[in-house]
């Protein structure tokens, strides 16, 4: 494998790590400090200590040590870490954007997290409804590989005097599950350097079953078949602290909690119905 490919994969892993600790809902794409809409690329790197818990049975907690952020804001096009978008309409406090971004559910199912698990992944099973006539087997289950699916849709943001509202309506476009996700988030600055965000994510039945369902091909006597019969809402809260020290450095702390919908929490793959994330460190702005 070439050095260029290796570097690309490492950067991608770091960006996915950064996304995990920010999993408590969407944030506004309105360009605010330290970002600027002058068409320049901007890079910051957070270094510190943190982790995100894994709700799956046998899943390992995910360390969060490096939090890079790469952004670009042009006249219409923008890139914010893993999200790319195009602004269709805007005024000083509002935007309507077209978005393309990945789903992050797959991160819980990465192979290394199942090294000591009784739920190994089976890369040859692509998912879907599949045959329904197979009887559950007593052998160790073979879970189908959960791919990182791509989402696309529209976003509306409103921001004024430290208050932000964000709405996203997204459809899966990579062909793995044809699911839909709807995201709502409200954020507010308070005191000096603090921000709190409340959010809710709706995921459709197909979305939930692709990642958290157990099909007949996967089931055993200890892992029963499970398919949600409807979509569900997950709730999210995030608190952030950011204090600039100078032009290039700031202190950073964040914590988040995600409470899964009852449809996800009922899956036999789940050990916990909540995910916690925390990060303490600093951010360097290049």
PDB file of C-alpha atoms in Angstrom:
ATOM      1  CA  UNK A   1       0.000   0.000   0.000  1.00  0.00           C
ATOM      2  CA  UNK A   2       1.430   3.388  -0.966  1.00  0.00           C
ATOM      3  CA  UNK A   3       2.381   5.996   1.620  1.00  0.00           C
ATOM      4  CA  UNK A   4      -0.250   8.351   0.170  1.00  0.00           C
ATOM      5  CA  UNK A   5      -3.030   5.823   0.750  1.00  0.00           C
ATOM      6  CA  UNK A   6      -1.801   5.114   4.288  1.00  0.00           C
ATOM      7  CA  UNK A   7      -1.783   8.839   5.100  1.00  0.00           C
ATOM      8  CA  UNK A   8      -5.269   9.246   3.685  1.00  0.00           C
ATOM      9  CA  UNK A   9      -6.591   6.377   5.830  1.00  0.00           C
ATOM     10  CA  UNK A  10      -4.942   7.787   8.963  1.00  0.00           C
ATOM     11  CA  UNK A  11      -6.451  11.223   8.353  1.00  0.00           C
ATOM     12  CA  UNK A  12      -9.824   9.613   7.723  1.00  0.00           C
ATOM     13  CA  UNK A  13      -9.652   7.692  11.019  1.00  0.00           C
ATOM     14  CA  UNK A  14      -8.777  10.886  12.908  1.00  0.00           C
ATOM     15  CA  UNK A  15     -11.707  12.729  11.331  1.00  0.00           C
ATOM     16  CA  UNK A  16     -14.068   9.894  12.263  1.00  0.00           C
ATOM     17  CA  UNK A  17     -12.720  10.004  15.825  1.00  0.00           C
ATOM     18  CA  UNK A  18     -13.438  13.710  15.938  1.00  0.00           C
ATOM     19  CA  UNK A  19     -16.969  13.123  14.698  1.00  0.00           C
ATOM     20  CA  UNK A  20     -17.705  10.625  17.478  1.00  0.00           C
ATOM     21  CA  UNK A  21     -17.271  13.109  20.292  1.00  0.00           C
ATOM     22  CA  UNK A  22     -19.488  15.565  18.386  1.00  0.00           C
ATOM     23  CA  UNK A  23     -22.241  13.010  17.885  1.00  0.00           C
ATOM     24  CA  UNK A  24     -24.861  15.001  19.807  1.00  0.00           C
ATOM     25  CA  UNK A  25     -26.664  16.347  16.795  1.00  0.00           C
ATOM     26  CA  UNK A  26     -25.871  18.702  13.934  1.00  0.00           C
ATOM     27  CA  UNK A  27     -24.398  22.141  14.319  1.00  0.00           C
ATOM     28  CA  UNK A  28     -24.939  25.245  12.264  1.00  0.00           C
ATOM     29  CA  UNK A  29     -23.003  25.727   9.036  1.00  0.00           C
ATOM     30  CA  UNK A  30     -23.250  29.509   9.340  1.00  0.00           C
ATOM     31  CA  UNK A  31     -19.657  30.662   9.193  1.00  0.00           C
ATOM     32  CA  UNK A  32     -18.549  31.978  12.582  1.00  0.00           C
ATOM     33  CA  UNK A  33     -15.187  32.589  14.274  1.00  0.00           C
ATOM     34  CA  UNK A  34     -12.680  31.120  13.884  1.00  0.00           C
ATOM     35  CA  UNK A  35     -14.008  30.198  10.410  1.00  0.00           C
ATOM     36  CA  UNK A  36     -14.100  32.726   7.595  1.00  0.00           C
ATOM     37  CA  UNK A  37     -15.857  32.731   4.242  1.00  0.00           C
ATOM     38  CA  UNK A  38     -12.857  34.002   2.293  1.00  0.00           C
ATOM     39  CA  UNK A  39     -12.309  30.753   0.394  1.00  0.00           C
ATOM     40  CA  UNK A  40      -9.283  29.631   2.428  1.00  0.00           C
ATOM     41  CA  UNK A  41      -8.716  26.159   3.848  1.00  0.00           C
ATOM     42  CA  UNK A  42      -8.561  26.128   7.640  1.00  0.00           C
ATOM     43  CA  UNK A  43      -7.123  23.399   9.833  1.00  0.00           C
ATOM     44  CA  UNK A  44      -7.131  22.938  13.597  1.00  0.00           C
ATOM     45  CA  UNK A  45      -6.017  19.997  15.715  1.00  0.00           C
ATOM     46  CA  UNK A  46      -7.217  19.186  19.202  1.00  0.00           C
ATOM     47  CA  UNK A  47      -4.925  17.160  21.448  1.00  0.00           C
ATOM     48  CA  UNK A  48      -5.969  15.774  24.790  1.00  0.00           C
ATOM     49  CA  UNK A  49      -7.618  12.885  26.599  1.00  0.00           C
ATOM     50  CA  UNK A  50     -11.066  11.548  25.912  1.00  0.00           C
ATOM     51  CA  UNK A  51     -13.198   8.571  24.990  1.00  0.00           C
ATOM     52  CA  UNK A  52     -16.532   7.557  23.564  1.00  0.00           C
ATOM     53  CA  UNK A  53     -18.333   4.546  25.012  1.00  0.00           C
ATOM     54  CA  UNK A  54     -19.532   1.714  22.798  1.00  0.00           C
ATOM     55  CA  UNK A  55     -23.113   0.518  23.398  1.00  0.00           C
ATOM     56  CA  UNK A  56     -22.699  -2.874  21.692  1.00  0.00           C
ATOM     57  CA  UNK A  57     -22.162  -6.167  23.480  1.00  0.00           C
ATOM     58  CA  UNK A  58     -18.444  -6.840  23.385  1.00  0.00           C
ATOM     59  CA  UNK A  59     -17.691  -3.384  21.990  1.00  0.00           C
ATOM     60  CA  UNK A  60     -14.643  -1.527  23.281  1.00  0.00           C
ATOM     61  CA  UNK A  61     -14.667   2.102  24.353  1.00  0.00           C
ATOM     62  CA  UNK A  62     -13.126   4.306  21.677  1.00  0.00           C
ATOM     63  CA  UNK A  63     -10.201   6.549  22.707  1.00  0.00           C
ATOM     64  CA  UNK A  64     -10.349  10.158  21.544  1.00  0.00           C
ATOM     65  CA  UNK A  65      -6.841  11.608  21.594  1.00  0.00           C
ATOM     66  CA  UNK A  66      -6.596  13.640  18.397  1.00  0.00           C
ATOM     67  CA  UNK A  67      -9.430  15.826  17.084  1.00  0.00           C
ATOM     68  CA  UNK A  68      -8.572  17.424  13.746  1.00  0.00           C
ATOM     69  CA  UNK A  69     -10.960  19.790  11.991  1.00  0.00           C
ATOM     70  CA  UNK A  70     -10.606  20.702   8.339  1.00  0.00           C
ATOM     71  CA  UNK A  71     -12.922  23.335   6.913  1.00  0.00           C
ATOM     72  CA  UNK A  72     -13.402  25.434   3.818  1.00  0.00           C
ATOM     73  CA  UNK A  73     -16.030  28.127   3.328  1.00  0.00           C
ATOM     74  CA  UNK A  74     -16.344  29.654  -0.100  1.00  0.00           C
ATOM     75  CA  UNK A  75     -19.044  31.844  -1.568  1.00  0.00           C
ATOM     76  CA  UNK A  76     -21.380  28.854  -1.963  1.00  0.00           C
ATOM     77  CA  UNK A  77     -19.478  25.628  -1.376  1.00  0.00           C
ATOM     78  CA  UNK A  78     -18.313  24.573   2.094  1.00  0.00           C
ATOM     79  CA  UNK A  79     -16.534  21.621   3.684  1.00  0.00           C
ATOM     80  CA  UNK A  80     -16.761  21.018   7.430  1.00  0.00           C
ATOM     81  CA  UNK A  81     -14.844  17.878   8.417  1.00  0.00           C
ATOM     82  CA  UNK A  82     -16.886  15.016   6.948  1.00  0.00           C
ATOM     83  CA  UNK A  83     -19.727  17.167   5.625  1.00  0.00           C
ATOM     84  CA  UNK A  84     -19.745  18.828   2.207  1.00  0.00           C
ATOM     85  CA  UNK A  85     -22.435  21.245   1.169  1.00  0.00           C
ATOM     86  CA  UNK A  86     -23.660  23.897  -1.228  1.00  0.00           C
ATOM     87  CA  UNK A  87     -25.599  26.955  -0.072  1.00  0.00           C
ATOM     88  CA  UNK A  88     -28.811  27.381  -2.046  1.00  0.00           C
ATOM     89  CA  UNK A  89     -30.041  30.505  -0.226  1.00  0.00           C
ATOM     90  CA  UNK A  90     -28.881  32.676   2.660  1.00  0.00           C
ATOM     91  CA  UNK A  91     -29.269  35.956   4.499  1.00  0.00           C
ATOM     92  CA  UNK A  92     -27.279  37.269   7.489  1.00  0.00           C
ATOM     93  CA  UNK A  93     -28.923  34.827   9.937  1.00  0.00           C
ATOM     94  CA  UNK A  94     -30.296  31.947   7.839  1.00  0.00           C
ATOM     95  CA  UNK A  95     -29.153  29.364   5.320  1.00  0.00           C
ATOM     96  CA  UNK A  96     -30.623  26.580   3.225  1.00  0.00           C
ATOM     97  CA  UNK A  97     -27.953  24.083   2.212  1.00  0.00           C
ATOM     98  CA  UNK A  98     -27.636  20.928   0.151  1.00  0.00           C
ATOM     99  CA  UNK A  99     -25.574  18.371   2.130  1.00  0.00           C
ATOM    100  CA  UNK A 100     -23.626  15.164   1.554  1.00  0.00           C
ATOM    101  CA  UNK A 101     -22.202  13.360   4.598  1.00  0.00           C
ATOM    102  CA  UNK A 102     -21.531   9.865   5.984  1.00  0.00           C
ATOM    103  CA  UNK A 103     -23.516   7.977   8.582  1.00  0.00           C
ATOM    104  CA  UNK A 104     -21.441   7.289  11.708  1.00  0.00           C
ATOM    105  CA  UNK A 105     -23.339   4.232  12.974  1.00  0.00           C
ATOM    106  CA  UNK A 106     -20.793   1.886  11.404  1.00  0.00           C
ATOM    107  CA  UNK A 107     -18.079   3.054  13.791  1.00  0.00           C
ATOM    108  CA  UNK A 108     -19.521   0.900  16.565  1.00  0.00           C
ATOM    109  CA  UNK A 109     -19.120  -2.203  14.386  1.00  0.00           C
ATOM    110  CA  UNK A 110     -15.484  -1.908  13.373  1.00  0.00           C
ATOM    111  CA  UNK A 111     -13.674  -5.267  13.337  1.00  0.00           C
ATOM    112  CA  UNK A 112     -11.149  -4.485  16.044  1.00  0.00           C
ATOM    113  CA  UNK A 113     -13.939  -3.842  18.519  1.00  0.00           C
ATOM    114  CA  UNK A 114     -14.996  -7.495  18.162  1.00  0.00           C
ATOM    115  CA  UNK A 115     -11.609  -9.038  18.883  1.00  0.00           C
ATOM    116  CA  UNK A 116     -12.843 -10.413  22.230  1.00  0.00           C
ATOM    117  CA  UNK A 117     -16.522 -10.491  21.289  1.00  0.00           C
ATOM    118  CA  UNK A 118     -18.906 -13.348  20.633  1.00  0.00           C
ATOM    119  CA  UNK A 119     -20.370 -11.349  17.761  1.00  0.00           C
ATOM    120  CA  UNK A 120     -17.823 -11.518  14.894  1.00  0.00           C
ATOM    121  CA  UNK A 121     -18.570  -9.772  11.631  1.00  0.00           C
ATOM    122  CA  UNK A 122     -19.203 -11.735   8.460  1.00  0.00           C
ATOM    123  CA  UNK A 123     -17.995  -9.714   5.437  1.00  0.00           C
ATOM    124  CA  UNK A 124     -19.847 -11.864   2.876  1.00  0.00           C
ATOM    125  CA  UNK A 125     -23.357 -11.064   4.103  1.00  0.00           C
ATOM    126  CA  UNK A 126     -24.517  -7.799   2.584  1.00  0.00           C
ATOM    127  CA  UNK A 127     -27.640  -7.323   4.707  1.00  0.00           C
ATOM    128  CA  UNK A 128     -31.114  -6.459   3.441  1.00  0.00           C
ATOM    129  CA  UNK A 129     -34.239  -8.383   4.335  1.00  0.00           C
ATOM    130  CA  UNK A 130     -32.698 -11.647   3.113  1.00  0.00           C
ATOM    131  CA  UNK A 131     -34.330 -15.085   3.295  1.00  0.00           C
ATOM    132  CA  UNK A 132     -36.802 -15.507   6.134  1.00  0.00           C
ATOM    133  CA  UNK A 133     -37.078 -19.290   6.077  1.00  0.00           C
ATOM    134  CA  UNK A 134     -33.742 -20.108   7.695  1.00  0.00           C
ATOM    135  CA  UNK A 135     -33.984 -21.350  11.260  1.00  0.00           C
ATOM    136  CA  UNK A 136     -31.737 -19.834  13.945  1.00  0.00           C
ATOM    137  CA  UNK A 137     -28.568 -21.862  14.380  1.00  0.00           C
ATOM    138  CA  UNK A 138     -26.798 -22.599  17.676  1.00  0.00           C
ATOM    139  CA  UNK A 139     -23.401 -21.612  16.208  1.00  0.00           C
ATOM    140  CA  UNK A 140     -21.661 -18.336  16.867  1.00  0.00           C
ATOM    141  CA  UNK A 141     -23.559 -15.627  14.959  1.00  0.00           C
ATOM    142  CA  UNK A 142     -22.059 -14.045  11.857  1.00  0.00           C
ATOM    143  CA  UNK A 143     -23.153 -10.438  11.605  1.00  0.00           C
ATOM    144  CA  UNK A 144     -23.363  -8.849   8.187  1.00  0.00           C
ATOM    145  CA  UNK A 145     -20.839  -6.109   7.568  1.00  0.00           C
ATOM    146  CA  UNK A 146     -22.271  -2.702   8.407  1.00  0.00           C
ATOM    147  CA  UNK A 147     -21.015  -0.336   5.723  1.00  0.00           C
ATOM    148  CA  UNK A 148     -20.522   3.390   6.173  1.00  0.00           C
ATOM    149  CA  UNK A 149     -23.511   4.678   4.237  1.00  0.00           C
ATOM    150  CA  UNK A 150     -23.688   8.050   2.511  1.00  0.00           C
ATOM    151  CA  UNK A 151     -26.484  10.505   3.259  1.00  0.00           C
ATOM    152  CA  UNK A 152     -27.705  13.461   1.233  1.00  0.00           C
ATOM    153  CA  UNK A 153     -30.419  16.032   1.755  1.00  0.00           C
ATOM    154  CA  UNK A 154     -31.308  19.526   2.833  1.00  0.00           C
ATOM    155  CA  UNK A 155     -30.380  21.613   5.864  1.00  0.00           C
ATOM    156  CA  UNK A 156     -31.911  24.757   7.315  1.00  0.00           C
ATOM    157  CA  UNK A 157     -30.030  26.825   9.882  1.00  0.00           C
ATOM    158  CA  UNK A 158     -30.949  29.919  11.856  1.00  0.00           C
ATOM    159  CA  UNK A 159     -28.472  31.787  14.060  1.00  0.00           C
ATOM    160  CA  UNK A 160     -28.837  34.985  16.072  1.00  0.00           C
ATOM    161  CA  UNK A 161     -27.168  36.379  19.212  1.00  0.00           C
ATOM    162  CA  UNK A 162     -25.676  33.095  20.392  1.00  0.00           C
ATOM    163  CA  UNK A 163     -28.784  31.043  19.590  1.00  0.00           C
ATOM    164  CA  UNK A 164     -28.737  28.455  16.794  1.00  0.00           C
ATOM    165  CA  UNK A 165     -31.411  26.192  15.326  1.00  0.00           C
ATOM    166  CA  UNK A 166     -30.560  23.424  12.853  1.00  0.00           C
ATOM    167  CA  UNK A 167     -32.770  21.046  10.864  1.00  0.00           C
ATOM    168  CA  UNK A 168     -31.561  18.332   8.480  1.00  0.00           C
ATOM    169  CA  UNK A 169     -33.608  15.949   6.329  1.00  0.00           C
ATOM    170  CA  UNK A 170     -31.379  13.224   4.868  1.00  0.00           C
ATOM    171  CA  UNK A 171     -31.839  10.156   2.645  1.00  0.00           C
ATOM    172  CA  UNK A 172     -29.389   7.283   2.227  1.00  0.00           C
ATOM    173  CA  UNK A 173     -27.886   7.403  -1.282  1.00  0.00           C
ATOM    174  CA  UNK A 174     -25.255   4.626  -1.223  1.00  0.00           C
ATOM    175  CA  UNK A 175     -27.785   1.808  -1.678  1.00  0.00           C
ATOM    176  CA  UNK A 176     -27.163  -0.159   1.535  1.00  0.00           C
ATOM    177  CA  UNK A 177     -30.484   0.356   3.326  1.00  0.00           C
ATOM    178  CA  UNK A 178     -32.541   3.159   1.695  1.00  0.00           C
ATOM    179  CA  UNK A 179     -33.186   4.661   5.115  1.00  0.00           C
ATOM    180  CA  UNK A 180     -33.977   8.229   6.137  1.00  0.00           C
ATOM    181  CA  UNK A 181     -32.694  10.380   8.979  1.00  0.00           C
ATOM    182  CA  UNK A 182     -34.079  13.635  10.349  1.00  0.00           C
ATOM    183  CA  UNK A 183     -32.012  15.755  12.746  1.00  0.00           C
ATOM    184  CA  UNK A 184     -33.039  18.642  14.984  1.00  0.00           C
ATOM    185  CA  UNK A 185     -30.695  20.652  17.199  1.00  0.00           C
ATOM    186  CA  UNK A 186     -30.892  23.816  19.291  1.00  0.00           C
ATOM    187  CA  UNK A 187     -27.721  25.439  20.681  1.00  0.00           C
ATOM    188  CA  UNK A 188     -27.157  28.376  22.985  1.00  0.00           C
ATOM    189  CA  UNK A 189     -24.049  30.190  24.222  1.00  0.00           C
ATOM    190  CA  UNK A 190     -23.981  30.940  27.959  1.00  0.00           C
ATOM    191  CA  UNK A 191     -21.599  32.477  30.466  1.00  0.00           C
ATOM    192  CA  UNK A 192     -18.159  33.009  28.916  1.00  0.00           C
ATOM    193  CA  UNK A 193     -16.904  30.411  26.431  1.00  0.00           C
ATOM    194  CA  UNK A 194     -19.679  27.844  27.094  1.00  0.00           C
ATOM    195  CA  UNK A 195     -22.245  26.332  24.725  1.00  0.00           C
ATOM    196  CA  UNK A 196     -25.003  23.779  25.288  1.00  0.00           C
ATOM    197  CA  UNK A 197     -26.821  21.858  22.560  1.00  0.00           C
ATOM    198  CA  UNK A 198     -29.990  19.770  22.617  1.00  0.00           C
ATOM    199  CA  UNK A 199     -30.889  17.529  19.723  1.00  0.00           C
ATOM    200  CA  UNK A 200     -33.053  14.690  18.468  1.00  0.00           C
ATOM    201  CA  UNK A 201     -32.442  12.310  15.564  1.00  0.00           C
ATOM    202  CA  UNK A 202     -35.135  10.273  13.846  1.00  0.00           C
ATOM    203  CA  UNK A 203     -34.004   7.163  11.966  1.00  0.00           C
ATOM    204  CA  UNK A 204     -36.376   5.163   9.786  1.00  0.00           C
ATOM    205  CA  UNK A 205     -37.089   1.447  10.168  1.00  0.00           C
ATOM    206  CA  UNK A 206     -34.807   0.455   7.276  1.00  0.00           C
ATOM    207  CA  UNK A 207     -31.993   2.550   8.739  1.00  0.00           C
ATOM    208  CA  UNK A 208     -32.326   0.962  12.185  1.00  0.00           C
ATOM    209  CA  UNK A 209     -32.621  -2.594  10.886  1.00  0.00           C
ATOM    210  CA  UNK A 210     -29.522  -2.348   8.703  1.00  0.00           C
ATOM    211  CA  UNK A 211     -27.295  -1.398  11.630  1.00  0.00           C
ATOM    212  CA  UNK A 212     -29.049  -2.810  14.696  1.00  0.00           C
ATOM    213  CA  UNK A 213     -31.326  -5.536  13.342  1.00  0.00           C
ATOM    214  CA  UNK A 214     -30.598  -9.254  13.586  1.00  0.00           C
ATOM    215  CA  UNK A 215     -31.683 -11.160  10.484  1.00  0.00           C
ATOM    216  CA  UNK A 216     -32.490 -14.871  10.390  1.00  0.00           C
ATOM    217  CA  UNK A 217     -29.089 -15.594   8.814  1.00  0.00           C
ATOM    218  CA  UNK A 218     -27.397 -14.031  11.843  1.00  0.00           C
ATOM    219  CA  UNK A 219     -29.541 -15.420  14.644  1.00  0.00           C
ATOM    220  CA  UNK A 220     -28.632 -18.165  17.097  1.00  0.00           C
ATOM    221  CA  UNK A 221     -30.216 -19.605  20.215  1.00  0.00           C
ATOM    222  CA  UNK A 222     -28.592 -16.822  22.244  1.00  0.00           C
ATOM    223  CA  UNK A 223     -29.040 -14.053  19.658  1.00  0.00           C
ATOM    224  CA  UNK A 224     -32.676 -13.941  18.543  1.00  0.00           C
ATOM    225  CA  UNK A 225     -34.012 -12.438  15.348  1.00  0.00           C
ATOM    226  CA  UNK A 226     -34.826  -8.756  15.794  1.00  0.00           C
ATOM    227  CA  UNK A 227     -36.276  -6.304  13.285  1.00  0.00           C
ATOM    228  CA  UNK A 228     -37.801  -2.995  14.351  1.00  0.00           C
ATOM    229  CA  UNK A 229     -41.308  -2.435  12.988  1.00  0.00           C
ATOM    230  CA  UNK A 230     -40.977   1.361  12.945  1.00  0.00           C
ATOM    231  CA  UNK A 231     -38.476   4.194  13.141  1.00  0.00           C
ATOM    232  CA  UNK A 232     -37.524   5.952  16.356  1.00  0.00           C
ATOM    233  CA  UNK A 233     -36.132   9.137  17.912  1.00  0.00           C
ATOM    234  CA  UNK A 234     -32.799   9.293  19.732  1.00  0.00           C
ATOM    235  CA  UNK A 235     -32.077  12.217  22.084  1.00  0.00           C
ATOM    236  CA  UNK A 236     -28.830  14.103  22.395  1.00  0.00           C
ATOM    237  CA  UNK A 237     -27.155  16.646  24.691  1.00  0.00           C
ATOM    238  CA  UNK A 238     -23.723  18.243  24.339  1.00  0.00           C
ATOM    239  CA  UNK A 239     -21.856  20.793  26.491  1.00  0.00           C
ATOM    240  CA  UNK A 240     -18.730  22.546  25.175  1.00  0.00           C
ATOM    241  CA  UNK A 241     -16.128  24.911  26.601  1.00  0.00           C
ATOM    242  CA  UNK A 242     -13.686  26.814  24.383  1.00  0.00           C
ATOM    243  CA  UNK A 243     -11.395  29.508  25.774  1.00  0.00           C
ATOM    244  CA  UNK A 244      -8.899  31.197  23.415  1.00  0.00           C
ATOM    245  CA  UNK A 245      -5.443  31.724  24.918  1.00  0.00           C
ATOM    246  CA  UNK A 246      -3.840  33.405  21.908  1.00  0.00           C
ATOM    247  CA  UNK A 247      -4.212  33.554  18.130  1.00  0.00           C
ATOM    248  CA  UNK A 248      -3.267  29.914  17.652  1.00  0.00           C
ATOM    249  CA  UNK A 249      -4.230  28.078  20.834  1.00  0.00           C
ATOM    250  CA  UNK A 250      -7.388  27.533  22.890  1.00  0.00           C
ATOM    251  CA  UNK A 251      -8.429  25.320  25.769  1.00  0.00           C
ATOM    252  CA  UNK A 252     -11.152  22.845  24.811  1.00  0.00           C
ATOM    253  CA  UNK A 253     -13.512  20.603  26.768  1.00  0.00           C
ATOM    254  CA  UNK A 254     -16.644  18.814  25.629  1.00  0.00           C
ATOM    255  CA  UNK A 255     -18.985  16.129  26.840  1.00  0.00           C
ATOM    256  CA  UNK A 256     -21.972  14.518  25.157  1.00  0.00           C
ATOM    257  CA  UNK A 257     -24.638  11.932  25.838  1.00  0.00           C
ATOM    258  CA  UNK A 258     -26.790  10.161  23.277  1.00  0.00           C
ATOM    259  CA  UNK A 259     -29.856   8.197  24.395  1.00  0.00           C
ATOM    260  CA  UNK A 260     -30.914   5.715  21.755  1.00  0.00           C
ATOM    261  CA  UNK A 261     -34.503   5.283  20.679  1.00  0.00           C
ATOM    262  CA  UNK A 262     -36.420   2.367  22.199  1.00  0.00           C
ATOM    263  CA  UNK A 263     -36.362   0.655  18.791  1.00  0.00           C
ATOM    264  CA  UNK A 264     -32.533   0.626  18.814  1.00  0.00           C
ATOM    265  CA  UNK A 265     -32.190  -0.088  22.540  1.00  0.00           C
ATOM    266  CA  UNK A 266     -34.362  -3.215  22.146  1.00  0.00           C
ATOM    267  CA  UNK A 267     -31.861  -4.806  19.739  1.00  0.00           C
ATOM    268  CA  UNK A 268     -30.105  -7.896  21.183  1.00  0.00           C
ATOM    269  CA  UNK A 269     -26.845  -6.403  19.869  1.00  0.00           C
ATOM    270  CA  UNK A 270     -27.098  -3.579  22.400  1.00  0.00           C
ATOM    271  CA  UNK A 271     -25.659  -3.695  25.899  1.00  0.00           C
ATOM    272  CA  UNK A 272     -26.297  -0.051  26.775  1.00  0.00           C
ATOM    273  CA  UNK A 273     -29.016   2.356  25.680  1.00  0.00           C
ATOM    274  CA  UNK A 274     -26.702   5.371  25.986  1.00  0.00           C
ATOM    275  CA  UNK A 275     -23.383   6.571  24.597  1.00  0.00           C
ATOM    276  CA  UNK A 276     -21.156   8.976  26.541  1.00  0.00           C
ATOM    277  CA  UNK A 277     -18.321  11.045  25.062  1.00  0.00           C
ATOM    278  CA  UNK A 278     -15.822  13.323  26.795  1.00  0.00           C
ATOM    279  CA  UNK A 279     -12.746  15.244  25.712  1.00  0.00           C
ATOM    280  CA  UNK A 280     -10.314  17.486  27.663  1.00  0.00           C
ATOM    281  CA  UNK A 281      -7.383  19.207  26.006  1.00  0.00           C
ATOM    282  CA  UNK A 282      -6.370  22.036  23.764  1.00  0.00           C
ATOM    283  CA  UNK A 283      -6.828  23.123  20.163  1.00  0.00           C
ATOM    284  CA  UNK A 284      -4.132  24.516  17.896  1.00  0.00           C
ATOM    285  CA  UNK A 285      -5.244  26.666  14.939  1.00  0.00           C
ATOM    286  CA  UNK A 286      -2.851  26.717  11.977  1.00  0.00           C
TER     287      UNK A 286
END
